[in-house]
Amino acid sequence: MDVQRGQWSSRMGFIFAAAGSAVGLGNIWKFPYITGENGGGVFVLIYLVCIIAVGIPIMVAELLLGQGSKQSPVGAFEHFHKKGSSWGLVGWLGVASGFVILSYYSVVAGWAMHYVKLSLQGFTNLDTETIGNTFSGLYGSATQNMFWHTVFMSVTIMVVIGGVKKGIEKTCNILMPLLFLLLLFLVGRAVFLPNDGFMKAVDFIFMPHFEKLTPHGILEALGHAFFTLSLGMGAMLTYGSYLKSRKEVLKSSIAVSLLDTVIALLACLMIFPVIFAFGYEAEAGPGLVFKTIPIVFSQIAGGQILSVFFFLLLTFAALSSAISLLEVVTATFIDKLDWRRNKAALISGIVIFVFGIPSALSGSGKIFGAWADIFGKNFFDSMDYLASNWMLPIGGLLTAIYVGWVMPKEKLEYFFGAEFYPAWIFKVFYLLIRFFSPVLVLIVLLYKIDFI
Ligand code: PHE
């Protein structure tokens, strides 16, 4: 085994890094806008069910696979089965998902960076229409999107080259708590918005209206549970491989999932009050956070500073997720091809950057306009749809099957750390990972391809 392999310096360091991977654009940019598009409360409810019944068990599965094998995804999937078995392909599927997700994730992170710049210039004292147009202008600009995509990918590559302790852990330890505090403050501020905005938002987010439930919404909720917890592609697995003790697996999974869910809900409580207070559309799509939050800042004393701060923290939240995406690819190339870290991170980063160019140009519609005519979604949306609604759930399904059915039960019990808890805890987990989680994912996928 590789004696040089990095390790987290402490239990909290690991939790922060794993939470850093989980908490990102998925929570603050994506969750609110897909909640808006899928009818509010009922979507949130299905999402919470998915987190508890599917997300947590699969997070445990990934962490124990990583911790137990001390390898990146491809090696981990071969570790508990025969070497060279086709289970290694699940790891490669994860690497492919990492490529796809990071390629468009970087574009959205670029928007956040652009808003840091706009906030510095003081764009906050504008009316709602201008703020909407500001986003459309950015979305449609090929140059801006390309510029920020380049900046963001370069920074991500540099941090990943820095390695586990120095690069990833340090960045996350400082920024995660700050982001949390700023969100709390903004939710607090949203309580005082006019037109009963906050109460309407609470109603929209927490009252399920079952008539708004659609099959598409269910697939989206399940897919997002994977996306937001960084599951189904080996990111948590890879982070788990730097974990010293198997004692941490279950506790960390619960802690990270809880933190991630709380932040996603806080993001909704920060954004929806603005929508209801100012009569906005809840279905504004990917521009939602960028069109709403600046309005709050324009009304607070010191709003400009806070705005700079908010988009900076959003950028860092995106960065701590992006590095986990690139880390999966990098770690695989290090472990499987014997590349040095610098080379692995640089080459994979550049390939991902190039693959992200069509997404960066999607809004401008100039070069890849024909794509939307054929597939009904532009390139950017297609990549997001492909990765979160298909690749991650399929990766998660295969992970559950591997851990529940292929891995020997004694090994599973050992790496789960069953002896540290009352006996029923492992039994519940075993039931979930063997039957409940895979069956649920399978039903949703089959339903989506019109099989049932
Ligand atoms: N969980 C991250 C987010 O919510 C995105 C991500 C997905 C990161 C998959 C790593 C792996 O923004």
Coordinates of C-alpha atoms and ligand atoms in Angstrom, one line a residue:
M1 CA 0.0 0.0 0.0
D2 CA 1.1 3.6 -0.6
V3 CA 2.8 4.8 2.6
Q4 CA 2.7 8.3 1.3
R5 CA -1.0 8.4 1.3
G6 CA -2.4 11.6 2.9
Q7 CA -4.5 11.6 6.0
W8 CA -6.8 14.0 7.8
S9 CA -5.1 15.6 10.8
S10 CA -8.1 15.3 13.0
R11 CA -11.7 14.0 13.3
M12 CA -13.0 17.6 12.9
G13 CA -10.7 18.2 10.0
F14 CA -12.4 15.3 8.2
I15 CA -15.9 16.4 9.1
F16 CA -15.2 19.9 7.8
A17 CA -13.7 18.6 4.6
A18 CA -16.5 16.1 4.0
A19 CA -19.0 18.8 4.8
G20 CA -17.1 21.2 2.5
S21 CA -17.6 18.7 -0.3
A22 CA -21.3 18.2 0.5
V23 CA -22.1 21.9 1.1
G24 CA -21.8 23.8 -2.1
L25 CA -23.7 25.2 -5.0
G26 CA -26.0 22.3 -4.7
N27 CA -27.3 23.7 -1.4
I28 CA -27.4 27.4 -2.1
W29 CA -27.8 27.7 -5.9
K30 CA -29.6 24.5 -7.0
F31 CA -31.8 23.3 -4.1
P32 CA -33.8 26.6 -3.9
Y33 CA -34.4 26.8 -7.6
I34 CA -35.5 23.2 -8.1
T35 CA -37.7 23.5 -5.0
G36 CA -39.3 26.5 -6.7
E37 CA -39.7 24.6 -10.0
N38 CA -41.2 21.5 -8.4
G39 CA -43.9 22.9 -6.2
G40 CA -42.2 23.7 -2.8
G41 CA -43.2 21.7 0.3
V42 CA -44.0 18.4 -1.4
F43 CA -40.6 18.4 -3.1
V44 CA -38.8 19.2 0.1
L45 CA -40.6 16.3 1.9
I46 CA -39.6 13.8 -0.8
Y47 CA -36.1 15.1 -0.7
L48 CA -35.9 14.7 3.1
V49 CA -37.1 11.1 2.7
C50 CA -34.4 10.5 0.1
I51 CA -31.7 11.9 2.4
I52 CA -32.7 9.7 5.3
A53 CA -33.6 6.5 3.5
V54 CA -31.0 6.5 0.7
G55 CA -28.5 9.3 1.3
I56 CA -27.3 8.4 4.8
P57 CA -27.0 4.6 4.1
I58 CA -25.0 5.2 0.9
M59 CA -22.8 7.8 2.6
V60 CA -22.0 5.2 5.2
A61 CA -21.3 2.7 2.4
E62 CA -19.0 5.0 0.6
L63 CA -17.0 6.1 3.7
L64 CA -16.5 2.5 4.8
L65 CA -15.5 1.4 1.3
G66 CA -12.9 4.1 1.3
Q67 CA -11.8 3.7 4.9
G68 CA -11.6 -0.1 4.6
S69 CA -9.7 -0.2 1.3
K70 CA -7.6 2.9 1.7
Q71 CA -8.0 3.4 -2.1
S72 CA -9.7 5.7 -4.6
P73 CA -13.0 4.4 -6.2
V74 CA -11.7 2.0 -8.8
G75 CA -9.4 0.2 -6.3
A76 CA -12.0 0.3 -3.6
F77 CA -14.5 -1.5 -5.8
E78 CA -12.0 -4.2 -6.6
H79 CA -10.7 -4.5 -3.0
F80 CA -13.5 -6.5 -1.6
H81 CA -14.0 -8.6 -4.7
K82 CA -11.6 -10.3 -7.1
K83 CA -8.9 -8.1 -8.5
G84 CA -9.6 -7.1 -12.0
S85 CA -13.3 -7.8 -11.5
S86 CA -15.7 -5.6 -13.5
W87 CA -16.7 -3.9 -10.2
G88 CA -13.9 -1.5 -10.8
L89 CA -16.0 -0.1 -13.6
V90 CA -18.3 1.5 -10.9
G91 CA -15.2 3.5 -9.8
W92 CA -14.6 4.5 -13.4
L93 CA -18.2 5.6 -13.7
G94 CA -17.6 7.8 -10.7
V95 CA -14.6 9.3 -12.4
A96 CA -16.7 10.1 -15.5
S97 CA -19.3 11.7 -13.2
G98 CA -16.6 13.8 -11.7
F99 CA -15.6 15.0 -15.1
V100 CA -19.1 15.9 -16.1
I101 CA -20.1 17.6 -12.9
L102 CA -17.0 19.7 -12.5
S103 CA -17.2 20.9 -16.1
Y104 CA -20.4 22.8 -15.5
Y105 CA -20.1 23.3 -11.8
S106 CA -17.1 25.6 -12.6
V107 CA -19.3 27.8 -14.8
V108 CA -21.8 28.4 -11.9
A109 CA -19.0 29.0 -9.5
G110 CA -17.8 31.6 -12.1
W111 CA -21.1 33.4 -11.8
A112 CA -20.5 33.6 -8.0
M113 CA -17.1 35.1 -8.6
H114 CA -18.5 37.6 -11.1
Y115 CA -20.9 38.7 -8.4
V116 CA -18.1 39.3 -6.0
K117 CA -16.7 41.7 -8.5
L118 CA -20.1 43.3 -9.1
S119 CA -20.6 43.7 -5.4
L120 CA -17.2 45.3 -5.0
Q121 CA -18.2 47.8 -7.6
G122 CA -21.4 48.5 -5.6
F123 CA -24.3 47.2 -7.7
T124 CA -26.5 46.8 -4.8
N125 CA -28.6 50.0 -5.0
L126 CA -30.6 48.8 -8.0
D127 CA -34.2 48.0 -8.6
T128 CA -35.4 44.4 -9.1
E129 CA -35.6 44.7 -12.8
T130 CA -32.0 45.8 -13.3
I131 CA -30.8 43.1 -11.0
G132 CA -32.7 40.5 -13.2
N133 CA -31.1 42.0 -16.3
T134 CA -27.7 41.9 -14.7
F135 CA -27.9 38.2 -14.4
S136 CA -29.3 37.7 -17.9
G137 CA -26.4 39.9 -19.2
L138 CA -23.8 37.7 -17.5
Y139 CA -25.6 34.4 -18.6
G140 CA -25.5 35.5 -22.2
S141 CA -21.9 36.7 -22.2
A142 CA -19.4 34.3 -23.7
T143 CA -16.4 36.3 -22.7
Q144 CA -17.4 36.7 -19.0
N145 CA -18.3 33.0 -18.7
M146 CA -15.1 31.8 -20.3
F147 CA -13.0 34.2 -18.2
W148 CA -14.5 33.0 -14.8
H149 CA -14.5 29.4 -15.9
T150 CA -10.8 29.7 -16.5
V151 CA -10.1 31.4 -13.2
F152 CA -12.1 29.0 -11.2
M153 CA -10.6 25.8 -12.7
S154 CA -7.1 27.2 -12.3
V155 CA -7.7 27.8 -8.5
T156 CA -9.3 24.4 -8.1
I157 CA -6.3 22.7 -9.8
M158 CA -3.9 24.6 -7.6
V159 CA -5.6 23.6 -4.3
V160 CA -5.8 19.9 -5.4
I161 CA -2.0 20.0 -6.1
G162 CA -1.5 21.2 -2.6
G163 CA -2.7 17.8 -1.3
V164 CA -5.0 16.6 1.4
K165 CA -3.9 18.4 4.6
K166 CA -2.5 21.6 3.4
G167 CA -4.9 22.3 0.5
I168 CA -8.3 20.9 1.2
E169 CA -8.5 20.7 4.9
K170 CA -7.1 24.2 5.7
T171 CA -9.4 25.9 3.3
C172 CA -12.6 24.2 4.6
N173 CA -11.8 24.6 8.3
I174 CA -12.0 28.3 8.2
L175 CA -14.7 28.9 5.6
M176 CA -17.5 26.5 6.5
P177 CA -18.4 28.1 9.9
L178 CA -18.3 31.5 8.3
L179 CA -20.7 30.6 5.6
F180 CA -23.1 29.1 8.2
L181 CA -23.0 32.3 10.3
L182 CA -23.7 34.6 7.3
L183 CA -26.6 32.4 6.2
L184 CA -28.1 32.6 9.7
F185 CA -27.8 36.3 9.6
L186 CA -29.5 36.6 6.2
V187 CA -32.3 34.4 7.3
G188 CA -32.7 36.6 10.3
R189 CA -32.9 39.6 8.0
A190 CA -35.4 37.9 5.8
V191 CA -37.9 37.7 8.7
F192 CA -38.4 41.4 8.5
L193 CA -39.1 41.7 4.7
P194 CA -42.4 43.3 3.7
N195 CA -45.7 41.7 2.6
D196 CA -45.4 38.8 5.1
G197 CA -42.8 37.4 2.8
F198 CA -41.2 35.2 5.4
M199 CA -44.3 33.5 6.6
K200 CA -45.4 32.9 3.0
A201 CA -42.0 31.4 2.3
V202 CA -42.2 29.1 5.4
D203 CA -45.6 27.9 4.1
F204 CA -44.2 27.3 0.6
I205 CA -41.2 25.4 1.8
F206 CA -42.8 23.3 4.5
M207 CA -46.5 22.7 3.6
P208 CA -46.7 19.8 1.1
H209 CA -49.3 20.1 -1.6
F210 CA -49.5 16.6 -2.9
E211 CA -51.2 17.6 -6.1
K212 CA -48.0 19.3 -7.1
L213 CA -46.1 16.0 -7.0
T214 CA -44.8 14.8 -10.4
P215 CA -42.7 11.8 -11.4
H216 CA -40.1 14.2 -12.6
G217 CA -40.1 15.9 -9.2
I218 CA -39.4 12.5 -7.5
L219 CA -36.5 11.7 -9.8
E220 CA -35.1 15.2 -9.3
A221 CA -35.4 15.0 -5.5
L222 CA -33.6 11.6 -5.5
G223 CA -31.0 12.9 -7.9
H224 CA -30.4 16.0 -5.8
A225 CA -30.1 13.9 -2.6
F226 CA -27.0 12.3 -4.3
F227 CA -25.7 15.5 -5.7
T228 CA -26.0 17.5 -2.5
L229 CA -24.3 14.8 -0.4
S230 CA -21.6 14.3 -3.0
L231 CA -22.7 10.6 -3.4
G232 CA -22.7 8.1 -6.2
M233 CA -19.4 9.0 -7.7
G234 CA -16.8 8.2 -5.1
A235 CA -16.1 11.6 -3.7
M236 CA -17.1 10.6 -0.1
L237 CA -15.4 7.3 -0.8
T238 CA -12.1 9.0 -1.7
Y239 CA -12.3 11.3 1.4
G240 CA -13.1 8.2 3.5
S241 CA -9.8 6.6 2.3
Y242 CA -7.9 9.4 4.1
L243 CA -9.8 8.6 7.3
K244 CA -7.8 6.9 10.1
S245 CA -10.4 5.2 12.2
R246 CA -13.5 3.2 11.2
K247 CA -15.1 4.5 14.4
E248 CA -15.9 7.7 12.6
V249 CA -17.8 6.3 9.6
L250 CA -21.4 6.3 11.0
K251 CA -21.1 9.4 13.1
S252 CA -19.6 11.5 10.4
S253 CA -22.2 10.4 7.9
I254 CA -25.0 11.5 10.1
A255 CA -23.2 14.8 11.0
V256 CA -22.4 15.7 7.4
S257 CA -25.9 14.9 6.1
L258 CA -27.5 16.9 8.9
L259 CA -25.3 19.9 8.3
D260 CA -25.9 19.7 4.6
T261 CA -29.6 19.5 5.0
V262 CA -29.8 22.4 7.5
I263 CA -27.8 24.6 5.1
A264 CA -30.0 23.8 2.2
L265 CA -33.1 24.6 4.2
L266 CA -31.5 27.9 5.4
A267 CA -30.8 28.8 1.8
C268 CA -34.5 28.4 1.0
L269 CA -35.4 30.5 4.1
M270 CA -33.1 33.2 2.8
I271 CA -34.3 33.2 -0.8
F272 CA -38.0 32.5 -0.8
P273 CA -39.0 35.4 1.5
V274 CA -37.5 37.7 -1.1
I275 CA -39.6 36.1 -3.8
F276 CA -42.8 36.5 -1.9
A277 CA -42.0 39.9 -0.5
F278 CA -41.4 41.4 -4.0
G279 CA -43.7 39.3 -6.1
Y280 CA -41.1 37.3 -8.0
E281 CA -41.4 34.0 -9.8
A282 CA -40.4 31.0 -7.7
E283 CA -39.7 29.2 -11.0
A284 CA -37.0 31.5 -12.1
G285 CA -34.6 28.6 -12.8
P286 CA -30.8 28.6 -12.5
G287 CA -30.6 32.4 -12.0
L288 CA -32.7 32.4 -8.9
V289 CA -30.2 33.1 -6.2
F290 CA -28.4 35.7 -8.3
K291 CA -31.6 37.6 -9.0
T292 CA -33.0 37.6 -5.4
I293 CA -30.2 38.0 -2.8
P294 CA -28.8 41.3 -4.2
I295 CA -32.2 42.8 -3.4
V296 CA -31.8 42.0 0.3
F297 CA -28.4 43.5 0.3
S298 CA -29.6 46.6 -1.3
Q299 CA -31.9 47.2 1.7
I300 CA -29.5 46.5 4.5
A301 CA -27.1 49.0 6.0
G302 CA -23.6 47.8 5.0
G303 CA -25.2 45.7 2.3
Q304 CA -22.4 46.2 -0.1
I305 CA -19.8 44.7 2.3
L306 CA -22.2 41.8 3.1
S307 CA -22.8 41.2 -0.5
V308 CA -19.1 40.9 -1.2
F309 CA -18.8 38.6 1.7
F310 CA -21.8 36.4 0.7
F311 CA -20.6 35.8 -2.9
L312 CA -17.1 35.2 -1.7
L313 CA -18.3 32.6 0.7
L314 CA -20.5 31.1 -2.0
T315 CA -17.4 30.9 -4.2
F316 CA -15.5 29.1 -1.4
A317 CA -18.3 26.7 -0.8
A318 CA -18.2 25.9 -4.5
L319 CA -14.4 25.6 -4.3
S320 CA -14.5 23.1 -1.4
S321 CA -16.9 21.0 -3.5
A322 CA -15.0 21.4 -6.7
I323 CA -11.8 20.2 -5.1
S324 CA -13.5 17.0 -4.0
L325 CA -14.7 16.4 -7.6
L326 CA -11.2 16.9 -9.0
E327 CA -9.7 14.9 -6.1
V328 CA -11.6 11.8 -7.2
V329 CA -10.2 12.0 -10.7
T330 CA -6.7 12.9 -9.4
A331 CA -6.6 10.2 -6.8
T332 CA -7.6 7.6 -9.3
F333 CA -4.9 8.6 -11.7
I334 CA -2.4 8.6 -8.9
D335 CA -3.4 5.1 -7.6
K336 CA -4.1 3.5 -11.0
L337 CA -1.6 5.1 -13.4
D338 CA 1.1 5.9 -10.8
W339 CA 1.1 9.5 -11.8
R340 CA 2.5 12.2 -9.5
R341 CA -0.1 14.4 -7.8
N342 CA 0.9 17.5 -9.8
K343 CA 0.6 15.8 -13.1
A344 CA -2.6 14.0 -12.3
A345 CA -4.4 17.2 -11.1
L346 CA -3.1 19.3 -13.9
I347 CA -3.9 17.1 -16.8
S348 CA -7.3 16.0 -15.5
G349 CA -8.1 19.6 -14.6
I350 CA -7.3 20.8 -18.1
V351 CA -9.4 18.2 -19.8
I352 CA -12.3 19.1 -17.5
F353 CA -11.8 22.7 -18.3
V354 CA -12.0 22.0 -22.1
F355 CA -15.1 19.8 -21.6
G356 CA -16.7 22.7 -19.7
I357 CA -16.3 25.2 -22.6
P358 CA -19.7 24.3 -24.2
S359 CA -21.4 24.8 -20.8
A360 CA -19.7 28.2 -20.4
L361 CA -21.0 29.2 -23.8
S362 CA -24.4 27.7 -23.4
G363 CA -26.1 30.9 -22.3
S364 CA -24.7 32.9 -25.2
G365 CA -26.2 30.3 -27.5
K366 CA -23.8 31.2 -30.2
I367 CA -21.7 28.1 -30.8
F368 CA -23.8 25.4 -29.3
G369 CA -27.2 26.6 -30.1
A370 CA -28.1 23.6 -32.2
W371 CA -27.6 21.3 -29.2
A372 CA -30.7 22.8 -27.5
D373 CA -32.8 22.2 -30.7
I374 CA -31.9 18.6 -30.7
F375 CA -32.0 17.7 -27.0
G376 CA -34.6 20.3 -25.7
K377 CA -32.1 21.6 -23.1
N378 CA -28.9 23.6 -23.6
F379 CA -25.6 21.9 -23.1
F380 CA -25.2 23.2 -19.5
D381 CA -28.6 22.0 -18.4
S382 CA -28.1 18.7 -20.2
M383 CA -24.9 18.0 -18.3
D384 CA -26.5 18.8 -15.0
Y385 CA -29.5 16.6 -15.9
L386 CA -27.3 13.7 -17.1
A387 CA -25.0 13.8 -14.0
S388 CA -27.5 14.3 -11.2
N389 CA -30.5 12.5 -12.5
W390 CA -28.8 9.5 -14.0
M391 CA -25.1 9.0 -13.4
L392 CA -25.2 9.7 -9.6
P393 CA -28.3 7.5 -8.9
I394 CA -26.9 4.7 -11.0
G395 CA -23.5 5.0 -9.2
G396 CA -25.3 5.0 -5.9
L397 CA -27.4 2.0 -6.8
L398 CA -24.3 0.0 -7.7
T399 CA -22.5 1.1 -4.5
A400 CA -25.5 -0.1 -2.4
I401 CA -25.5 -3.5 -4.3
Y402 CA -21.8 -3.9 -3.9
V403 CA -21.8 -3.2 -0.2
G404 CA -25.1 -5.0 0.6
W405 CA -24.6 -8.1 -1.6
V406 CA -21.0 -8.5 -2.8
M407 CA -18.9 -7.4 0.1
P408 CA -18.6 -10.3 2.7
K409 CA -20.9 -9.5 5.7
E410 CA -18.2 -9.9 8.4
K411 CA -16.1 -7.3 6.6
L412 CA -19.0 -5.0 6.3
E413 CA -19.8 -5.4 10.0
Y414 CA -16.2 -4.7 10.8
F415 CA -15.7 -1.6 8.7
F416 CA -19.1 -0.3 9.7
G417 CA -17.8 -0.4 13.2
A418 CA -20.8 -2.5 14.4
E419 CA -19.2 -3.3 17.7
F420 CA -19.3 0.3 18.8
Y421 CA -23.1 0.5 18.7
P422 CA -26.1 -1.4 19.9
A423 CA -26.8 -4.4 17.7
W424 CA -29.9 -3.0 16.1
I425 CA -28.1 -0.1 14.5
F426 CA -26.1 -2.4 12.1
K427 CA -29.3 -4.4 11.5
V428 CA -31.2 -1.3 10.3
F429 CA -28.3 -0.2 8.2
Y430 CA -28.0 -3.7 6.6
L431 CA -31.7 -3.7 5.8
L432 CA -31.5 -0.3 4.2
I433 CA -28.4 -0.8 2.1
R434 CA -29.4 -4.3 1.0
F435 CA -33.1 -3.7 0.2
F436 CA -34.6 -0.4 0.8
S437 CA -32.1 2.0 -0.8
P438 CA -31.4 0.0 -4.0
V439 CA -35.0 -0.9 -4.5
L440 CA -36.1 2.7 -4.1
V441 CA -33.5 4.0 -6.5
L442 CA -34.3 1.2 -9.0
I443 CA -38.0 2.0 -8.9
V444 CA -37.4 5.6 -9.6
L445 CA -35.0 4.9 -12.4
L446 CA -37.2 2.3 -14.1
Y447 CA -40.2 4.6 -13.7
K448 CA -38.3 7.3 -15.4
I449 CA -37.4 5.2 -18.4
D450 CA -41.1 4.3 -18.7
F451 CA -40.4 0.7 -17.7
I452 CA -43.1 0.6 -15.0
Ligands
PHE1 N1 -22.3 18.3 -3.1 C1 -21.8 19.3 -3.9 C2 -22.9 20.5 -3.8 O1 -23.9 20.3 -3.2 C3 -21.6 18.9 -5.3 C4 -20.8 17.7 -5.5 C5 -21.4 16.6 -6.1 C6 -19.5 17.6 -5.0 C7 -20.7 15.4 -6.2 C8 -18.8 16.4 -5.1 C9 -19.4 15.3 -5.7 O2 -22.7 21.5 -4.4

